[in-house]
Coordinates of C-alpha atoms in Angstrom, one line a residue:
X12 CA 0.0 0.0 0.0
X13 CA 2.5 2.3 1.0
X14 CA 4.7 1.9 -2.3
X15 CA 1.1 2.9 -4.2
X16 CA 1.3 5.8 -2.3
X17 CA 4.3 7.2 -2.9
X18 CA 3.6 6.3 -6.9
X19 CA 0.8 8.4 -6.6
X20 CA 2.5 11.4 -4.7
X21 CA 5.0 10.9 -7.9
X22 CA 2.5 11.3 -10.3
X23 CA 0.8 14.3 -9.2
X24 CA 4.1 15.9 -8.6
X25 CA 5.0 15.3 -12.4
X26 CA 1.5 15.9 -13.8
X27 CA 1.4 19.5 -12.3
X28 CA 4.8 19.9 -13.3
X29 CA 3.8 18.8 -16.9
X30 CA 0.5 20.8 -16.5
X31 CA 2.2 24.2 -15.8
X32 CA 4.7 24.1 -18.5
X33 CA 1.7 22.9 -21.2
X34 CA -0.2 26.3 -20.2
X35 CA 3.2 28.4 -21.3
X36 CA 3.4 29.8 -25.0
X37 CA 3.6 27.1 -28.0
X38 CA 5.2 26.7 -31.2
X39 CA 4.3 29.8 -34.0
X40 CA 1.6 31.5 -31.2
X41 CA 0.4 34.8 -33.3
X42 CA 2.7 34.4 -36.7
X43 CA 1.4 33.7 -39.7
X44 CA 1.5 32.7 -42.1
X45 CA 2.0 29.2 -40.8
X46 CA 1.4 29.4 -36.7
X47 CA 3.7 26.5 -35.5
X48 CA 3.5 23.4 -34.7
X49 CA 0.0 23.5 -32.0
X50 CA -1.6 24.6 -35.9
X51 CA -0.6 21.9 -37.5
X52 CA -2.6 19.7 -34.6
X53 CA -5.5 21.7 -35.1
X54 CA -5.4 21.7 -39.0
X55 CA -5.1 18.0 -38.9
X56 CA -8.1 17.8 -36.5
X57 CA -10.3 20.3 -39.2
X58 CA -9.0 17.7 -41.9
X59 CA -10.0 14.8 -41.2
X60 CA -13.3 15.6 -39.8
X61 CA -14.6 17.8 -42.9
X62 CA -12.7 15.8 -45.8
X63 CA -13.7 11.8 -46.8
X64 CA -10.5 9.6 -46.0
X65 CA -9.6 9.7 -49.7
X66 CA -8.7 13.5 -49.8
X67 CA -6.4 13.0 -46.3
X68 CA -3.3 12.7 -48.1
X69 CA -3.8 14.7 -51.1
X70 CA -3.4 17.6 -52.3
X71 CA -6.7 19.4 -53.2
X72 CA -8.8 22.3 -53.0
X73 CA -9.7 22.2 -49.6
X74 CA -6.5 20.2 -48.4
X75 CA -3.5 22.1 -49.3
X76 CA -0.3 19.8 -48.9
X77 CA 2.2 23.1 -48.2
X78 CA -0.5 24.4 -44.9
X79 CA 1.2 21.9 -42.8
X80 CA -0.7 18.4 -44.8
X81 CA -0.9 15.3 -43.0
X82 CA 2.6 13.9 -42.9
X83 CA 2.2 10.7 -40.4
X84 CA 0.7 7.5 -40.7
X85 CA -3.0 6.8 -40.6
X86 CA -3.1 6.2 -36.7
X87 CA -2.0 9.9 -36.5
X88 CA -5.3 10.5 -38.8
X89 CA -7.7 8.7 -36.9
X90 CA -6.5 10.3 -33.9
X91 CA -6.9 13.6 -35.3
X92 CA -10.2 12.4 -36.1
X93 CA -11.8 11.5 -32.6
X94 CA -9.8 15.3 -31.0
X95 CA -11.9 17.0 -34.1
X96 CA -15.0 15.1 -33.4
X97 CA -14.8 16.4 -29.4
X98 CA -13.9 19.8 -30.6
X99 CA -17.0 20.1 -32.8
X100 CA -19.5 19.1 -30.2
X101 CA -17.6 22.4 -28.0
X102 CA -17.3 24.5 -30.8
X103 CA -17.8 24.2 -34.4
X104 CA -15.1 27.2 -34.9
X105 CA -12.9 25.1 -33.9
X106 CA -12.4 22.6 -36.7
X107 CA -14.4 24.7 -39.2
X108 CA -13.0 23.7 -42.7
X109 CA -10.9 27.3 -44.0
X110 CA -12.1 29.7 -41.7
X111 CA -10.5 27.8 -38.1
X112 CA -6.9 28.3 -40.2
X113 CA -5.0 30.2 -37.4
X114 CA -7.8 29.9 -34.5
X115 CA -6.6 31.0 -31.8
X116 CA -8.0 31.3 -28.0
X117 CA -7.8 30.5 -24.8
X118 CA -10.6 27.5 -24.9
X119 CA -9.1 26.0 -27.5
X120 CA -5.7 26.2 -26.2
X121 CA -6.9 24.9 -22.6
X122 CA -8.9 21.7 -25.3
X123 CA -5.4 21.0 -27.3
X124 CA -3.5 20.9 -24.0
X125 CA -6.2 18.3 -22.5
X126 CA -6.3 16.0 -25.3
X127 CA -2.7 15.4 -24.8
X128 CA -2.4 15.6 -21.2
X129 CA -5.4 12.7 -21.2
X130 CA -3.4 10.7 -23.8
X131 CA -0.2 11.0 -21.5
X132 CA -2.9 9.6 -18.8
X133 CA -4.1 6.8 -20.5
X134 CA -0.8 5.6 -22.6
X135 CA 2.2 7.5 -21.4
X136 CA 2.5 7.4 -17.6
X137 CA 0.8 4.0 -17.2
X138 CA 3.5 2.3 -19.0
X139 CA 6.5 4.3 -17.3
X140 CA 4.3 3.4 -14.0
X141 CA 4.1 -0.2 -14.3
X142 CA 7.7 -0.4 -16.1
X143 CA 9.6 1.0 -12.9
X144 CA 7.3 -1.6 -10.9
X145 CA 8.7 -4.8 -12.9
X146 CA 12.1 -4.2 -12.6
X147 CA 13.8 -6.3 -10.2
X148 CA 16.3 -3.7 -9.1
X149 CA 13.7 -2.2 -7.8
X150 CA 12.1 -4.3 -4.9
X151 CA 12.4 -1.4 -2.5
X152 CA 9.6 0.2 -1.6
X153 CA 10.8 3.9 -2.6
X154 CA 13.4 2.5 -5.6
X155 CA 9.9 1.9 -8.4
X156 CA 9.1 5.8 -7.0
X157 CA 11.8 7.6 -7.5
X158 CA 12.3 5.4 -10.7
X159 CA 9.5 6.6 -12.1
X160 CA 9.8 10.1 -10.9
X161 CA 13.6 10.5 -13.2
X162 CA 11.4 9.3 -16.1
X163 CA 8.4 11.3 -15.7
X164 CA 11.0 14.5 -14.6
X165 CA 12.8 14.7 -17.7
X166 CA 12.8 17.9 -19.3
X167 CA 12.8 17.0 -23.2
X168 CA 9.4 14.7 -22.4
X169 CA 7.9 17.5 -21.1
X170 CA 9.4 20.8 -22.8
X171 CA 8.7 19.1 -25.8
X172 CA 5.0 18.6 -27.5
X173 CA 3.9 17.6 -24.1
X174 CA 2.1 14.6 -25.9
X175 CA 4.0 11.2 -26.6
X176 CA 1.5 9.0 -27.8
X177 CA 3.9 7.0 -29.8
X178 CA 6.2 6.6 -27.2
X179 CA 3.8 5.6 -24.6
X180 CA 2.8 2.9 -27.1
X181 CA 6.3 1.5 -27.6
X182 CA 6.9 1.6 -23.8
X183 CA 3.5 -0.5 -23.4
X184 CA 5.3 -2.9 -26.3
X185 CA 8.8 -3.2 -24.4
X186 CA 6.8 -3.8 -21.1
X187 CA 5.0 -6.7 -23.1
X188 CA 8.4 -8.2 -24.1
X189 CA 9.6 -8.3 -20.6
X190 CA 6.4 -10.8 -19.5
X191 CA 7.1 -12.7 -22.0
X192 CA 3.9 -11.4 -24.0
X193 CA 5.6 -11.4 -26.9
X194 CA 2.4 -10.7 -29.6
X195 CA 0.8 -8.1 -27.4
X196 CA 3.7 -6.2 -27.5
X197 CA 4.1 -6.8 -31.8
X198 CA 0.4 -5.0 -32.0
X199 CA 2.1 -2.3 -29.5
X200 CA 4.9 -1.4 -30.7
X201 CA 2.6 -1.9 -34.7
X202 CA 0.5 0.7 -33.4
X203 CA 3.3 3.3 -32.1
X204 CA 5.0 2.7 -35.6
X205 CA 1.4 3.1 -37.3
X206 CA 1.5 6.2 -35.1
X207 CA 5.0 8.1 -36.5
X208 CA 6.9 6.5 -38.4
X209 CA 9.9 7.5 -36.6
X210 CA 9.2 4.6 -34.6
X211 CA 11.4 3.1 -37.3
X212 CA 14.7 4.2 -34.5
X213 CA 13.6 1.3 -32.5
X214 CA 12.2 -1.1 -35.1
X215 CA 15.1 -3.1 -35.7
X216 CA 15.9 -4.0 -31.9
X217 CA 12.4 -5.0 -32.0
X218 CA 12.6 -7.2 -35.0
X219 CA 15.9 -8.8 -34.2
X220 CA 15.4 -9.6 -30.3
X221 CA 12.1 -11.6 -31.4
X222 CA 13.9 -13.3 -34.3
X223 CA 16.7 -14.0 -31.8
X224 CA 14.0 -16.0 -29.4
X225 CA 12.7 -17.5 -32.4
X226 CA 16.3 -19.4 -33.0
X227 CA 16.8 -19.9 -29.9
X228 CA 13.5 -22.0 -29.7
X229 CA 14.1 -23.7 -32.8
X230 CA 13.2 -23.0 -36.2
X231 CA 12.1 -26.7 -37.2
X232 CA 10.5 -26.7 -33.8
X233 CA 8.4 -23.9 -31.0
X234 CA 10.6 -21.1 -32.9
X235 CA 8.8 -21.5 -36.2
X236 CA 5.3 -21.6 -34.2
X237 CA 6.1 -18.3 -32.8
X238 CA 7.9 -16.9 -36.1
X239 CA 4.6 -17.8 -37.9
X240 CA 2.1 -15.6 -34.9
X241 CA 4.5 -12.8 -35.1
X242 CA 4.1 -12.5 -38.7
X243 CA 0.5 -12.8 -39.0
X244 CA 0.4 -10.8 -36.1
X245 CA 2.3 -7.8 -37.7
X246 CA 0.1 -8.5 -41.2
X247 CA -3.0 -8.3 -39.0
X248 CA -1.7 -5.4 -36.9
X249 CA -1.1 -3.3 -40.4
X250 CA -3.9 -4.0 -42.1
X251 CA -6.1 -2.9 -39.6
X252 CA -4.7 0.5 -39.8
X253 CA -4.4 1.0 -43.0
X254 CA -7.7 -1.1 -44.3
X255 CA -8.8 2.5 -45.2
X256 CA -6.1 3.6 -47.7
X257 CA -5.8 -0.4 -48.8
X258 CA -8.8 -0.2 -51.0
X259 CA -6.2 1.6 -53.6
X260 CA -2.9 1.2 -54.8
X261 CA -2.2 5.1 -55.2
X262 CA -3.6 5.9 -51.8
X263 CA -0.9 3.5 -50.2
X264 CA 1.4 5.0 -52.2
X265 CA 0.5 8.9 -51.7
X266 CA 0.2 7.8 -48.2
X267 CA 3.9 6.9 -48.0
X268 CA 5.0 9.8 -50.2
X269 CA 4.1 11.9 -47.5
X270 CA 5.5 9.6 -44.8
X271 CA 8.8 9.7 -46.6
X272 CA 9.4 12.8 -48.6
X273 CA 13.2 11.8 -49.8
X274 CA 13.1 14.3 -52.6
X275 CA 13.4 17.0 -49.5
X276 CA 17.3 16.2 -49.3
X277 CA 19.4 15.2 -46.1
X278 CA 18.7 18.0 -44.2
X279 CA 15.3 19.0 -45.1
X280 CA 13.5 17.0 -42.0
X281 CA 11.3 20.1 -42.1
X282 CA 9.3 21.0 -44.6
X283 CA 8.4 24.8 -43.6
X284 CA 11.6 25.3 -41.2
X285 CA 12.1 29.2 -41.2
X286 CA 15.3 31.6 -40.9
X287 CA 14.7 31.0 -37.2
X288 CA 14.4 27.4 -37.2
X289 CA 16.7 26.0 -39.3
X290 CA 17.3 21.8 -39.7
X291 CA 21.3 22.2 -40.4
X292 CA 21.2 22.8 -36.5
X293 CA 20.7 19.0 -35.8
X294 CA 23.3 18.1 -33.3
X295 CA 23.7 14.7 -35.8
X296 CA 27.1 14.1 -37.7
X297 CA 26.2 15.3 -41.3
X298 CA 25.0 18.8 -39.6
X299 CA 28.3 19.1 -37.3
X300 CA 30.0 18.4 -40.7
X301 CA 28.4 21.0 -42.6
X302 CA 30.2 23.7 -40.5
X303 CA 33.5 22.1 -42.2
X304 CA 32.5 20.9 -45.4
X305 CA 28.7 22.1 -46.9
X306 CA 27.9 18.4 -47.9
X307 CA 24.8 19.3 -49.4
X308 CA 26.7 21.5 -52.1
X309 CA 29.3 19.0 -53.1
X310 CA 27.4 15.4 -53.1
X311 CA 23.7 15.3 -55.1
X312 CA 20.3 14.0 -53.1
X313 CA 20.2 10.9 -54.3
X314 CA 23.8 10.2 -53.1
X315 CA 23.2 11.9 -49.9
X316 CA 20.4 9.0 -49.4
X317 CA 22.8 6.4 -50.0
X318 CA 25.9 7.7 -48.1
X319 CA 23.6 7.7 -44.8
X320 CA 21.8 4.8 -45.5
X321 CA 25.4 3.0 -45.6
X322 CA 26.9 4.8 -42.8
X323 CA 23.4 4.5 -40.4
X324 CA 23.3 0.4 -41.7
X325 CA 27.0 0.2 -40.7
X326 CA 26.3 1.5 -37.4
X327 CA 23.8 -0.3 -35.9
X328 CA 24.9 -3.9 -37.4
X329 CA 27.3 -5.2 -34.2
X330 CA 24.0 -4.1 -31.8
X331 CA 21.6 -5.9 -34.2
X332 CA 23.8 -8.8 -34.7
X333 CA 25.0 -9.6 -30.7
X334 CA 21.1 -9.1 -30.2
X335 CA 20.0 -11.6 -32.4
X336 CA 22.9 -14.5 -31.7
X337 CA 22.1 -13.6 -28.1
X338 CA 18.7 -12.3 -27.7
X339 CA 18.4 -10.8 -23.8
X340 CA 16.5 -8.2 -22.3
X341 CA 19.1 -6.6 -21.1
X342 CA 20.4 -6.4 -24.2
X343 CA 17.3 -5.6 -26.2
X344 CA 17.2 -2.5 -24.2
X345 CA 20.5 -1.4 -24.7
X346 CA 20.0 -1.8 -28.7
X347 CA 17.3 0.3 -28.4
X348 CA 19.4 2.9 -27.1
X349 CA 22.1 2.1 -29.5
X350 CA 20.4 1.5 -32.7
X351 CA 17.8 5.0 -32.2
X352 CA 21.1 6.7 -31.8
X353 CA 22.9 5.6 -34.5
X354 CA 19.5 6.9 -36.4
X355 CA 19.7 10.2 -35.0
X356 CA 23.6 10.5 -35.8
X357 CA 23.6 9.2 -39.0
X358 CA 20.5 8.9 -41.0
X359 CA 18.0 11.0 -43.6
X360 CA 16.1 13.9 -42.6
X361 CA 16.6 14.2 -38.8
X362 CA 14.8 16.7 -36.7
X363 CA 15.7 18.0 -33.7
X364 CA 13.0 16.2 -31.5
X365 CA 14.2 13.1 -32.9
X366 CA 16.5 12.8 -29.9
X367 CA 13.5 12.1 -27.8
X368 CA 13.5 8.6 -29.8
X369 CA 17.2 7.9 -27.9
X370 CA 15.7 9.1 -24.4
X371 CA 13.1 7.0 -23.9
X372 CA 15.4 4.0 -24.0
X373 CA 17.7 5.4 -21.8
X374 CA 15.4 6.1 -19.3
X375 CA 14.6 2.5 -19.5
X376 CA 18.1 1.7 -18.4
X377 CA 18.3 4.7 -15.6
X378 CA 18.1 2.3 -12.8
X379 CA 21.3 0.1 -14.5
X380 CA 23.2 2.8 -15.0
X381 CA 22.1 6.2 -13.6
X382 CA 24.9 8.4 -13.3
X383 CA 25.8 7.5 -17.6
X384 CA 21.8 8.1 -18.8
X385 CA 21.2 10.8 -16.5
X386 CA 24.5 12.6 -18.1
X387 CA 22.9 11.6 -21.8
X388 CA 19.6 12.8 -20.6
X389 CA 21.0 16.2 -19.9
X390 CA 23.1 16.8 -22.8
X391 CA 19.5 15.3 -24.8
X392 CA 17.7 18.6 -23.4
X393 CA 20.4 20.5 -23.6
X394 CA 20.6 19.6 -27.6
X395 CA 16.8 21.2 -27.8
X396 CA 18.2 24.5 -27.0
X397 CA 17.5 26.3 -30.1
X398 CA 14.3 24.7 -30.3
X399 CA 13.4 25.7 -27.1
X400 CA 14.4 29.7 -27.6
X401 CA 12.5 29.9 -30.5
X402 CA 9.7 28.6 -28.2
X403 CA 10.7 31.1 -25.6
X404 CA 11.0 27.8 -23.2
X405 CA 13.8 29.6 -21.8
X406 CA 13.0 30.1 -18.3
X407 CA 10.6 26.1 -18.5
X408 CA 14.3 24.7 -19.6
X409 CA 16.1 26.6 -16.7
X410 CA 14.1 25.5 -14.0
X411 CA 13.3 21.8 -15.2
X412 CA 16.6 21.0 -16.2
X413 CA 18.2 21.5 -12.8
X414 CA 15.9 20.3 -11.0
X415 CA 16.1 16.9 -13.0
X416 CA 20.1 16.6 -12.0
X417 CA 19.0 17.5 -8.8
X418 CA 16.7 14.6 -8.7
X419 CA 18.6 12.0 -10.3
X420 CA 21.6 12.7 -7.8
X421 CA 19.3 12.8 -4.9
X422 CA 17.9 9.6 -5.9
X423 CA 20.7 7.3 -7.3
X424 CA 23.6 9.2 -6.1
X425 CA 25.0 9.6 -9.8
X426 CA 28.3 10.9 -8.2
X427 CA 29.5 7.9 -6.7
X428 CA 28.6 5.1 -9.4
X429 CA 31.6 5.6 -11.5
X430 CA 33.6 3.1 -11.5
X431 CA 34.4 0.9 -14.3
X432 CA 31.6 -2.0 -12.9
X433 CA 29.1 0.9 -11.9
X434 CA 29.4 1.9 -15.7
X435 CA 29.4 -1.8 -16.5
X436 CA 32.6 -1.6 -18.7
X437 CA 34.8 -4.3 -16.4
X438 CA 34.2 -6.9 -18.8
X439 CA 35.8 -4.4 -21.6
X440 CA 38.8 -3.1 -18.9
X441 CA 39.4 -7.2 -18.2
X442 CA 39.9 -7.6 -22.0
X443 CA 42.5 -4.9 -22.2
X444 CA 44.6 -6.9 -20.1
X445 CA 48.2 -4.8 -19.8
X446 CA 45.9 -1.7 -19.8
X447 CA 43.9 -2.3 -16.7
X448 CA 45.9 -0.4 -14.6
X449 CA 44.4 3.2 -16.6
X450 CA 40.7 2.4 -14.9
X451 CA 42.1 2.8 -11.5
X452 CA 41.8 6.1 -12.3
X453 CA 38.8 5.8 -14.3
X454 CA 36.1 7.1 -11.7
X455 CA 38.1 10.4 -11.2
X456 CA 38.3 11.0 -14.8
X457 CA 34.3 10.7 -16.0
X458 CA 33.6 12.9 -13.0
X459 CA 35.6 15.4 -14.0
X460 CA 34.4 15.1 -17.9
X461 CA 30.9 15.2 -16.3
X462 CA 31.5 18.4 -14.5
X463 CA 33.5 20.3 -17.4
X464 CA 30.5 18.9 -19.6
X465 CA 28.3 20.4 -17.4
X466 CA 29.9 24.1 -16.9
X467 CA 30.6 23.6 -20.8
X468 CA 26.5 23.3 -22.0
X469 CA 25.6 25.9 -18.7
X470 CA 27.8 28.4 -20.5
X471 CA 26.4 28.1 -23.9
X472 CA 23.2 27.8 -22.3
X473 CA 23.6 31.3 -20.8
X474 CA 25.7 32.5 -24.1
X475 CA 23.2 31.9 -25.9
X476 CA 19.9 33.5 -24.2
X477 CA 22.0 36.8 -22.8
X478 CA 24.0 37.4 -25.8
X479 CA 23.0 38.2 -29.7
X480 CA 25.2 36.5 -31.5
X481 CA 27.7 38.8 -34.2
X482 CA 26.7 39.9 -37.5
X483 CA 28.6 37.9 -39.5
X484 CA 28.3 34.8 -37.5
X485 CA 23.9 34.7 -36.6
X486 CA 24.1 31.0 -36.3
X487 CA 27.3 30.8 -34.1
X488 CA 25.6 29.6 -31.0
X489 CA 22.9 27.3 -32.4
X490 CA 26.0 25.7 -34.5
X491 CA 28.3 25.5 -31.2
X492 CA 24.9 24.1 -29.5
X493 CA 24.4 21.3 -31.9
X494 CA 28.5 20.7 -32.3
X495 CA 29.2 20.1 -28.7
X496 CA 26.2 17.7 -28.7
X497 CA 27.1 15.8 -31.3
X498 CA 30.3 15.3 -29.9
X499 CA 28.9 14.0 -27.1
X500 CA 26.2 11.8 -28.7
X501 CA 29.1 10.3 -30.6
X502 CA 31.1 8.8 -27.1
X503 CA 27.7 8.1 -25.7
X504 CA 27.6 5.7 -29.0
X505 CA 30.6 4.4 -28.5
X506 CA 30.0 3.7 -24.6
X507 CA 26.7 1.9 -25.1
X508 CA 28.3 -0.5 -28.2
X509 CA 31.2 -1.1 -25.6
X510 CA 28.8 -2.6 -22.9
X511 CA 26.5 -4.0 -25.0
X512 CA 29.4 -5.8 -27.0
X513 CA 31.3 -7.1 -23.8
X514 CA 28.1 -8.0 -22.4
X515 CA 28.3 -12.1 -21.7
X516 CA 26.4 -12.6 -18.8
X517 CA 22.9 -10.8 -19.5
X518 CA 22.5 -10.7 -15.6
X519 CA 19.0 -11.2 -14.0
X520 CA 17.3 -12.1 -17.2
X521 CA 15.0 -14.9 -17.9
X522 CA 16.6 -17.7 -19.6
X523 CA 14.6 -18.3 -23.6
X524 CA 13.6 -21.7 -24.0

């Protein structure tokens, strides 16, 4: 009883935290012609209740692709559809088909915020709830508390959208995994991928960890009985959601034309980015590049398409591979992390939210290894920083950011869980062999990186809300902004290979049969 009770006092404590940064200014409030992202919501909402399925997609008269046109998969849609259908019974103005373009009030402002914040409810914090109860580090009757409270306290979940349908789904699908419910969480993890197809960052962990159980069972044996459900699972999963658009070859195929807009280029994961919000400020590797060599100038679309498919495939193969020759749950979560960050660092059209895609699964592992996530959790929000000025989330970022660390070191004591087991790298120090003797200093040394890493982003935090930036340099702080991330997203990569690589004994996980 007790433990219920401080899950609930966690709860409320994040919910109004959430709640009062949701009621702050959004994304394009007052500036036409476009508005931001909260119109692109409500357009979506006013198409799909006023147009037939048909026109979603398409580009007509009354549905005007470049006025921010349905861009996610149908789940997206039908979600749009049953916010629109609430709205109209409130007020008609508010989905109105042309004249609700730009609608703006306080009603409808306090309507957008509760649709999301009663999707968090119902998806989102349920599955970060019962997650932090199943782990078996955390038998303690605070440890599933404050567990939960890390998760639900991180700032880019909650500067960011404030809704995370998708990601609520795929935490429901990983939670399935872990109990063994292996075709509940397919139709999870179908739906969050029917949902945004960025879901694609954890798809392959998902695919390979389930193919990995499969041979492990047998493939002439209870591995091809389960290899056959999860197919006609997925098949079953996907038709459902798209059974509207499967009527027609060409709506399939407009459908994922606007899914997957390649012709856009590498850096073009925005369609109507502005002066002020640029893509090329990505903290991923071709963007960092771009300040050296402008890649886009020198190397044609089509080859841009191919360089990070190979360099993204390249990657994410060692994760994919251990997973599958030794499928774990350990190690399904760390690929998760892995794989979704060699996505962000290295594949087509990235946006800056993306990073949220890498998060998630690092707050999965918080409790394994809190002092490394909560470092990558920072530098995550603090990667959001031009985002989050041109959302004037300066002073949400300030105050949520801190009080995060301050959490997290309260909680797991982040400061003194850094040696080399802590970090779980003693397998990989033990292979050096003749080098071991450089990770008696080891715990001294990440400290220190994590503090200079830390006065490092607080400076250019500060830099870069105090100071205009000069004339001839305009994008000098959002560049040094997405730079020093990347940098750091690139040894987080390498780190999280390392341990899932050297990984043998998959501690405290269930044994596939």
């Amino acid at each position: 009883m007790e433990k219920w009770s401080l899950m609930t006092i966690t709860v409320l404590l994040a919910l109004t935290v959430r709640w009062a940064v949701s009621l702050g200014s959004y994304s394009g409030a007052g500036k036409p012609p476009m508005y931001g992202d909260y119109e692109a919501q409500r357009h979506w909402q006013e198409i799909t209740y006023n147009l037939p399925i048909r026109q979603w997609y398409f580009n007509t008269s009354d549905n005007n692709l470049l006025y921010w046109g349905l861009d996610y998969p149908p789940l997206t849609a039908y979600h749009s559809f049953v916010c629109a259908y609430i709205a109209k019974l409130i007020n008609p103005d508010w989905v109105a088909l042309h004249t609700s373009r730009g609608y703006e009030s306080q009603p409808h402002k306090l309507f957008m915020r509760t649709t999301v914040f009663v999707a968090d409810l119902l998806v989102y914090i349920p599955a970060v709830i019962l997650y932090c109860f199943s782990l078996k580090e955390t038998s303690a009757k605070k440890k599933a508390s404050t567990c939960a409270l890390c998760i639900l306290l991180y700032p880019g979940l909650i500067l960011i959208d404030h809704g995370h349908f998708h990601l609520g789904l795929a935490l429901w699908a990983v939670l399935c995994l872990s109990h063994d419910w292996d075709l509940l969480g397919s139709v999870a993890f179908c739906l969050a991928l029917n949902y945004k197809q960025m879901e694609l960052y954890h798809s392959l962990p998902f695919f390979c960890y389930l193919l990995g159980k499969c041979f492990k069972k047998g493939l002439k044996g209870k591995g091809l009985v389960l290899l056959a459900k999860l197919a006609g699972t997925v098949l079953v999963s996907f038709a459902a959601c798209w059974l509207p658009f499967g009527t027609d070859v060409e709506q399939i195929m407009q459908v994922l034309r606007r899914l997957f807009p390649i012709d856009r280029g590498l850096f073009e994961a925005c369609m109507f980015s502005s002066p002020t919000h640029c893509p090329d400020k990505v903290a991923n590797i071709w963007c960092s590049l771009s300040v050296l060599i402008k890649i886009k100038n020198v190397i044609s679309p089509r080859t841009q398409l191919k360089l990070s498919f190979a360099v993204t495939f390249l990657s994410l193969l060692p994760a994919c591979i251990k997973l599958t020759v030794q499928p774990s749950l350990r190690g399904f979560k760390f690929a998760l992390v892995s794989c979704a960050l060699s996505f962000f660092l290295f594949s087509f059209q990235v946006h800056e939210k993306s990073i949220l895609l890498v998060s998630v699964p690092v707050c999965l592992i918080i409790n394994e290894i809190p002092f490394m996530a909560t470092w990558f959790l920072l530098v995550s929000t603090f990667s959001l920083l031009p985002l989050l000025l041109k959302d004037e989330l300066l002073l949400p970022y300030a105050v949520t950011t801190p009080a995060f660390l301050a959490v997290c070191l309260a909680s797991f004591s982040i400061l003194e869980k850094t040696s080399a087991e802590d970090l779980q790298l003693k397998a990989f120090s033990l292979s050096l062999k003749g080098y071991v003797s450089w990770f008696k200093s080891f715990p001294r040394i990440v400290r220190s990186l994590f503090l200079l890493s830390l006065f490092l982003m607080g400076v250019l935090s500060v830099l870069s809300a105090a100071l205009p930036p000069p004339q001839h340099l305009p994008d000098l702080f959002p560049v040094a902004v997405a730079v020093v991330s990347c940098l750091h997203f690139l040894l987080f990569l390498l780190y999280f290979n390392v341990v899932m690589l050297w990984d043998s004994k998959n501690r405290g996980q269930k044994k596939i049969s």
